[in-house]
Coordinates of C-alpha atoms and ligand atoms in Angstrom, one line a residue:
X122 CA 0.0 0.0 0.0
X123 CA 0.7 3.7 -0.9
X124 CA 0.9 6.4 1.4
X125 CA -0.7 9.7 0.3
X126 CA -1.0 12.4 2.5
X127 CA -3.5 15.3 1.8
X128 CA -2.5 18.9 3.2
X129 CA -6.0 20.8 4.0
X130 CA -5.4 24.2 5.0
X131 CA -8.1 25.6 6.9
X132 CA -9.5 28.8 8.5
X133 CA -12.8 29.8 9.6
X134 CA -13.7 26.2 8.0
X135 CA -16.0 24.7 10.2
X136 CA -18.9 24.0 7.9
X137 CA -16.2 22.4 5.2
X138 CA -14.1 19.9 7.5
X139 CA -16.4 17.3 7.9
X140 CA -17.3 17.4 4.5
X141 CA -14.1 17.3 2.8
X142 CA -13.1 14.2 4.6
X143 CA -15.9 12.2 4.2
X144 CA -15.5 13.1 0.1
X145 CA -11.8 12.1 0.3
X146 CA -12.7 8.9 2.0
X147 CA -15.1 7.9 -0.6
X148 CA -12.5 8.7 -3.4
X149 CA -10.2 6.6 -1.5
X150 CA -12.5 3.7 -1.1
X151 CA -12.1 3.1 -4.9
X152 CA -8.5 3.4 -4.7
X153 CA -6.9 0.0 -4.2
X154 CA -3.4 0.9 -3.8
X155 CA -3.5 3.5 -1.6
X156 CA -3.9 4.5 2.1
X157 CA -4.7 8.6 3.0
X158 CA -4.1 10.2 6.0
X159 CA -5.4 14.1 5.9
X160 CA -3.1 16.7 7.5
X161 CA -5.7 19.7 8.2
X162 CA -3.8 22.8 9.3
X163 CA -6.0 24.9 11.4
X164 CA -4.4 28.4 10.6
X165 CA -5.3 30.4 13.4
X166 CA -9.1 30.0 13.0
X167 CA -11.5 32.1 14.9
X168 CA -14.7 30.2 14.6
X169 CA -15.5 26.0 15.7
X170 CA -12.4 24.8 13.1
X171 CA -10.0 23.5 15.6
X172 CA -13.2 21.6 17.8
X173 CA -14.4 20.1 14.6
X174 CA -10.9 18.7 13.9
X175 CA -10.3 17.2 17.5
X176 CA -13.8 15.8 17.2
X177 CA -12.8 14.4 13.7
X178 CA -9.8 13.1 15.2
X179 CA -11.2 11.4 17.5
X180 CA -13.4 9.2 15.1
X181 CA -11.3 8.5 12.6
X182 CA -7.7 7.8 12.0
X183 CA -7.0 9.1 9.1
X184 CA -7.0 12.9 11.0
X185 CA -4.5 14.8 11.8
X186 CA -4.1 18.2 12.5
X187 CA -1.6 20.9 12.8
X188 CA -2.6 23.8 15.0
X189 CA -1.1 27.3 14.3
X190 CA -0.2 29.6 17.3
X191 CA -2.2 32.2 15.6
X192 CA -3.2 33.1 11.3
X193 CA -0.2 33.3 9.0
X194 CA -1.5 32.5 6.3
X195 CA -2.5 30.4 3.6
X196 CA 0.6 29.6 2.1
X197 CA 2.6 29.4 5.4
X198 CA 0.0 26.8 6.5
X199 CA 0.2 24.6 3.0
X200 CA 4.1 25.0 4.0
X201 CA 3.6 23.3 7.4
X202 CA 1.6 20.5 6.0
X203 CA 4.2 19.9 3.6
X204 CA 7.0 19.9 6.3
X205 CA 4.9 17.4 8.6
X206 CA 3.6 15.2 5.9
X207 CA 5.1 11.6 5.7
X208 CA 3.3 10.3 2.9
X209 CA 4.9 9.2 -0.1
X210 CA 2.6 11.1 -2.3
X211 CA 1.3 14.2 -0.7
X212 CA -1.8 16.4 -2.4
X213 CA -2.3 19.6 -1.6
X214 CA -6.1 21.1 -1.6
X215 CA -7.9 23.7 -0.6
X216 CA -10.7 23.0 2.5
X217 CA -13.9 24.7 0.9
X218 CA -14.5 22.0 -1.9
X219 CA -13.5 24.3 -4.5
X220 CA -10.9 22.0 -5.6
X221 CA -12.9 18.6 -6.6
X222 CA -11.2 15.6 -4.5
X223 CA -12.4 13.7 -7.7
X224 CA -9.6 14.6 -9.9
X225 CA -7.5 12.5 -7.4
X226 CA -7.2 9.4 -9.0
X227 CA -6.9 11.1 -12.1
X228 CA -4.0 13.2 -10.4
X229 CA -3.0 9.8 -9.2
X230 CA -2.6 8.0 -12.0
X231 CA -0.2 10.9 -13.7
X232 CA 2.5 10.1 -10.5
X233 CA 2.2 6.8 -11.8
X234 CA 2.5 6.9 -15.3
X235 CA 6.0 9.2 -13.9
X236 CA 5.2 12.3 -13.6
X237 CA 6.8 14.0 -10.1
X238 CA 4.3 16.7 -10.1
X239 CA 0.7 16.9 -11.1
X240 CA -0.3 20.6 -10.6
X241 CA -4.0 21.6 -11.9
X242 CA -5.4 25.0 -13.7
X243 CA -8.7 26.1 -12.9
X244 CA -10.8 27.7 -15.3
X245 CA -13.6 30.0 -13.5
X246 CA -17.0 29.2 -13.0
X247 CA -19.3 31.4 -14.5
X248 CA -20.5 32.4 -10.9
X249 CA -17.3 34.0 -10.3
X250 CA -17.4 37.7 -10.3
X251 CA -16.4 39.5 -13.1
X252 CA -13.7 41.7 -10.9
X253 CA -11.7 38.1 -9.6
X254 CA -11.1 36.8 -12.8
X255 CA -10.0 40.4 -14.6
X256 CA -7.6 40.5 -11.6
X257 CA -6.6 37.3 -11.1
X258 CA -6.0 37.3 -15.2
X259 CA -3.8 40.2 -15.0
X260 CA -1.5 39.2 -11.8
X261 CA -0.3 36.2 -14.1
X262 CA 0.6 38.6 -17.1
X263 CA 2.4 40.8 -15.0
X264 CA 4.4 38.3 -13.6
X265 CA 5.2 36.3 -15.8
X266 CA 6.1 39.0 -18.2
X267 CA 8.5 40.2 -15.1
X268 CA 9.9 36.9 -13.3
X269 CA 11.9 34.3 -15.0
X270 CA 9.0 31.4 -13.7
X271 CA 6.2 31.3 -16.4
X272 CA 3.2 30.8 -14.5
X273 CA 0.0 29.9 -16.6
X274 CA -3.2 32.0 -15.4
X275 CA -5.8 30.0 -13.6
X276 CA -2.9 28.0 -11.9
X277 CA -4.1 26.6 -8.1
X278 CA -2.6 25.2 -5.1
X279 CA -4.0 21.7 -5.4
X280 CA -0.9 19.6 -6.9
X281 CA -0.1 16.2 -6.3
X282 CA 3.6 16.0 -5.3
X283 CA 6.1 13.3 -5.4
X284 CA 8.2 12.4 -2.0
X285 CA 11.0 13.9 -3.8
X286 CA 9.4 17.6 -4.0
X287 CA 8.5 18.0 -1.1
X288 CA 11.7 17.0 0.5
X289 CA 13.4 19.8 -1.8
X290 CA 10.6 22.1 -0.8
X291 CA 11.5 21.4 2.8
X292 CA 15.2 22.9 1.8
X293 CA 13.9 26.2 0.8
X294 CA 13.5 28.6 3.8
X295 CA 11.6 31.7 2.4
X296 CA 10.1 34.2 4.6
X297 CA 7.4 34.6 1.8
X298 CA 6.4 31.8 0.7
X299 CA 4.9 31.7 -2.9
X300 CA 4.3 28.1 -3.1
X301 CA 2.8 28.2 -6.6
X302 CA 6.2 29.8 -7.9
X303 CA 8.4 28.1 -5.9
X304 CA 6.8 24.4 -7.3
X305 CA 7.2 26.0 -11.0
X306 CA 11.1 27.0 -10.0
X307 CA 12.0 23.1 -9.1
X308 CA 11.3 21.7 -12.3
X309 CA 11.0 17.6 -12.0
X310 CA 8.4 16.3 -14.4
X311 CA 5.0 17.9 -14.2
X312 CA 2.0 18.2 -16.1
X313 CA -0.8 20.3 -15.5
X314 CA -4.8 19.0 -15.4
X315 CA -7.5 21.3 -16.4
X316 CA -10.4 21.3 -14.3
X317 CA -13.5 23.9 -13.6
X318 CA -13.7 24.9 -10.0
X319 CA -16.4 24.4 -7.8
X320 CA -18.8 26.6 -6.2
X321 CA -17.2 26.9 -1.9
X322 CA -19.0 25.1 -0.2
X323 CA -19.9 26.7 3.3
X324 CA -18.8 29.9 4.4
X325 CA -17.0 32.5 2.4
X326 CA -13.8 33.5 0.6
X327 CA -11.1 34.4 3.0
X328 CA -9.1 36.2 0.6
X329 CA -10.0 39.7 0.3
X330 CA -8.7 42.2 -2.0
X331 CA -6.2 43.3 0.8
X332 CA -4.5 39.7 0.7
X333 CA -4.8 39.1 -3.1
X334 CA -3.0 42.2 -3.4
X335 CA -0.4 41.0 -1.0
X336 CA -0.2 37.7 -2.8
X337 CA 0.2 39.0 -5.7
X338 CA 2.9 41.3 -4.6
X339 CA 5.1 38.8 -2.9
X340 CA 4.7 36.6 -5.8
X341 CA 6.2 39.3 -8.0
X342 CA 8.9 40.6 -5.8
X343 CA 10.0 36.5 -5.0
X344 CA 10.4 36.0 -8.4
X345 CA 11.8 38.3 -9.9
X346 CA 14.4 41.4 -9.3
X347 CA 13.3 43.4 -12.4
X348 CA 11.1 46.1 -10.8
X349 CA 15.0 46.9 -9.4
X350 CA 16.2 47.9 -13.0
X351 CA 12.8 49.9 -13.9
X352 CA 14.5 53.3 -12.3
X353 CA 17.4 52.0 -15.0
X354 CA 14.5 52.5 -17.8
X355 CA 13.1 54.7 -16.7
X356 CA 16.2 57.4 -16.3
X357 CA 17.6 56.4 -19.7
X358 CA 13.9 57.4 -21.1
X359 CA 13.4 60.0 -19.2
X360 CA 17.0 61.3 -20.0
X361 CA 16.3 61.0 -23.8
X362 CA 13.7 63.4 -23.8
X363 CA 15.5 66.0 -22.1
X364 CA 17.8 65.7 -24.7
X365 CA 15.4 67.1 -26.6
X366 CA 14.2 69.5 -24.8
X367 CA 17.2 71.4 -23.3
X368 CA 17.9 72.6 -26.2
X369 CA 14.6 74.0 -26.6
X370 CA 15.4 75.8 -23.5
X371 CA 18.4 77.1 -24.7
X372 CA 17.3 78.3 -27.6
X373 CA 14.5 80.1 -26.3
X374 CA 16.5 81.6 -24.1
X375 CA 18.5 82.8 -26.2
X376 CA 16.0 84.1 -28.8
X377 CA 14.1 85.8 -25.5
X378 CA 11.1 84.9 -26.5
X379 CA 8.5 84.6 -23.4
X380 CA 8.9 81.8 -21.7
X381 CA 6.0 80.8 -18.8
X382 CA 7.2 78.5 -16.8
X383 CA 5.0 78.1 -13.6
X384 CA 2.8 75.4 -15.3
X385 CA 5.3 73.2 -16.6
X386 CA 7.9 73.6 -13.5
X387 CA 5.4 71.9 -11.3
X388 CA 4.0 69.3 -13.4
X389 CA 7.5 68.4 -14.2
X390 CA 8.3 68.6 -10.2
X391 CA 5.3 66.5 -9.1
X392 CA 5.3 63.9 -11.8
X393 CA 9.0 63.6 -11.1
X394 CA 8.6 63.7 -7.2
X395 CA 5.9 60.4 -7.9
X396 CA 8.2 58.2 -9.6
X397 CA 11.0 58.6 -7.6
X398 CA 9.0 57.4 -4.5
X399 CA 7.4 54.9 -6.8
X400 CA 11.3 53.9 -7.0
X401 CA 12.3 54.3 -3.8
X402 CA 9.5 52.6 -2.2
X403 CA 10.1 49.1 -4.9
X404 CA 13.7 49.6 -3.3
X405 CA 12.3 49.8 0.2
X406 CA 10.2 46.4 -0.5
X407 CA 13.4 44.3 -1.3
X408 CA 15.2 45.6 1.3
X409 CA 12.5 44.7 3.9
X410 CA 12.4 41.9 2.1
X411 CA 15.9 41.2 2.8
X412 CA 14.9 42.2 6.7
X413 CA 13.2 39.5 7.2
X414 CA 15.0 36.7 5.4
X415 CA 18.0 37.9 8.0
X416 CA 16.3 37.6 10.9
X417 CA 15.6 34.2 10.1
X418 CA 12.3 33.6 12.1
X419 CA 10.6 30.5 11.7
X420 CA 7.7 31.0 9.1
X421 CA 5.4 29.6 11.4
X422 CA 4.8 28.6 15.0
X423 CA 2.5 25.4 15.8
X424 CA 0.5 25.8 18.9
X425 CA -1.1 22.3 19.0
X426 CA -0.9 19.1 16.8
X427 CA -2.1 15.1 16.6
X428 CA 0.5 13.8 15.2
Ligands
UDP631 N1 -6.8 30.0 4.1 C1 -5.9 29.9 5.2 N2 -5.5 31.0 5.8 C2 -5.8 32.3 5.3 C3 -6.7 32.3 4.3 C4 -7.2 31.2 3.7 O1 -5.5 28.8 5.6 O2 -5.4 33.2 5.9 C5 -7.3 28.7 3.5 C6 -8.8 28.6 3.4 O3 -9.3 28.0 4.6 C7 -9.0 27.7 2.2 C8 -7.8 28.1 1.3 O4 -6.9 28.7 2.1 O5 -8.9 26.3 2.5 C9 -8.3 29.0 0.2 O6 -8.9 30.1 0.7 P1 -10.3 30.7 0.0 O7 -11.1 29.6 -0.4 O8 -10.9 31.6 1.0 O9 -9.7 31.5 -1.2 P2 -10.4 31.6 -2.7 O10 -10.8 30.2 -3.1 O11 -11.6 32.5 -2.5 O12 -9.3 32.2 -3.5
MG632 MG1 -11.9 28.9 -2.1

């Protein structure tokens, strides 16, 4: 028998728990080969999440859980599954049912025909708002046009992952952890499944624009250093056109003719004020970057766990 191990993280998921492991334990039912254990991380929940999971525990074997010291995250608590999981396979999903457990076996039977990794692409339900896709669209055109990983739009966090991958995941300690970049980074075999996402399936969407934003900004600034060279662009553009236009300047200045300046001074003078703090402040996010990759604090702290 097969060990897979499925990483659940999970906040405010009460109404999903119960749920998701009795739809995993069907799949599994039909899968000869294979035992599942399900690590849940509870990451910091405020609601019944981590009384659920004890209670779960508590019937069935197959439960573990993983309880943060408070929330970190999403992808800090995929990253704890992934350090703590022992299976041989290990699939990592999302708690609300969004991600179907029936691709498993399909996922499955990619590891065995050799593939190392089995990540999925979701394409949108037509339920999801207009806004989410646009922006969600966008994020993967910016960075893939800006970091050296080519990320396809749409792509998730449920993968299937080989022993292998995850032990070279364990190496890499990243403050921010962008797992979906990181995955793309390590190469191995993978191929990607297609599948439409469904509808969550109690409670609500824990990412608000504030996070996405975040997300989407560590994911750019893990990936890739080229926001660093923009002020490089920028000043050789910017430089050309005052090529142009100094000696504009000079000649009117010499010809006298009446020049008004008070206009143009400060729309030059604000306009050049904004980018530079646009620069400076793209500076200031590696550095603090930097910050907390120094102070090398673990990049999460468990409070409680099964297992
Ligand atoms: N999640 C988490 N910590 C957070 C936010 C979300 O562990 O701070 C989990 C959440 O419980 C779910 C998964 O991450 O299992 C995806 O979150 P959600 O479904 O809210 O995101 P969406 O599908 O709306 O992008
Ligand atoms: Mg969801």
């Amino acid at each position: 028998m097969k060990q897979v191990s499925i990483v659940i993280p999970a906040y405010n998921e009460e109404g999903n728990l119960e749920k998701i492991f009795h739809e995993i334990d069907l799949v599994f039912n039909n899968l000869e080969d294979y035992n599942f254990e399900i690590v849940f991380v509870n990451d910091g929940s405020r609601d019944n999440t981590q009384a659920v999971l004890e209670d779960l525990a508590s019937k069935h074997a197959e439960v573990k859980y993983i309880e943060f010291s408070r929330n970190f995250g999403h992808q800090f608590a995929v990253k704890a599954g992934l350090d703590e999981a022992e299976g041989q396979l290990v699939i990592s999903m999302d708690a609300d049912l969004q991600h179907p457990p029936r691709l498993i076996p399909e996922m499955i039977k990619k590891w065995e025909e050799g593939y190392d990794l089995v990540y999925t692409i979701r394409k949108y339900p037509k339920e999801i708002s207009f806004f989410k896709k646009k922006t969600s669209n966008f994020f993967y055109k910016i960075l893939s046009s800006l970091s050296d990983v080519e990320l396809e739009k749409g792509s998730s966090d449920f993968r299937l992952m080989d022993r292998k991958v995850v032990d070279n995941m364990k190496t890499m300690s990243e403050s921010d952890v962008f797992l979906r970049g990181m995955v793309k980074w390590m190469g191995f075999r993978q191929y990607a499944i297609h599948f439409e996402a469904d509808q969550r399936f109690s409670g609500s969407s824990k990412y608000d624009l504030n996070k996405m934003l975040k997300f989407a900004f560590t994911g750019i600034t893990s990936f890739s250093v080229k926001p660093l060279y923009m002020a490089a662009y920028l000043g050789f553009f910017f430089s050309g056109i005052s090529l142009l236009y100094i000696p504009y300047v000079i000649y009117a200045f010499i010809a006298k003719t009446e020049i008004s300046g008070w206009a143009s001074l400060i729309m030059t003078i604000v306009f050049f004020g904004g980018v530079q703090l646009i620069i400076l402040g793209i500076i200031g996010s590696y550095l603090g970057k930097m910050f907390k990759q120094l102070k090398h604090r673990p990049t999460y702290i468990i409070r409680s766990k099964n297992f």
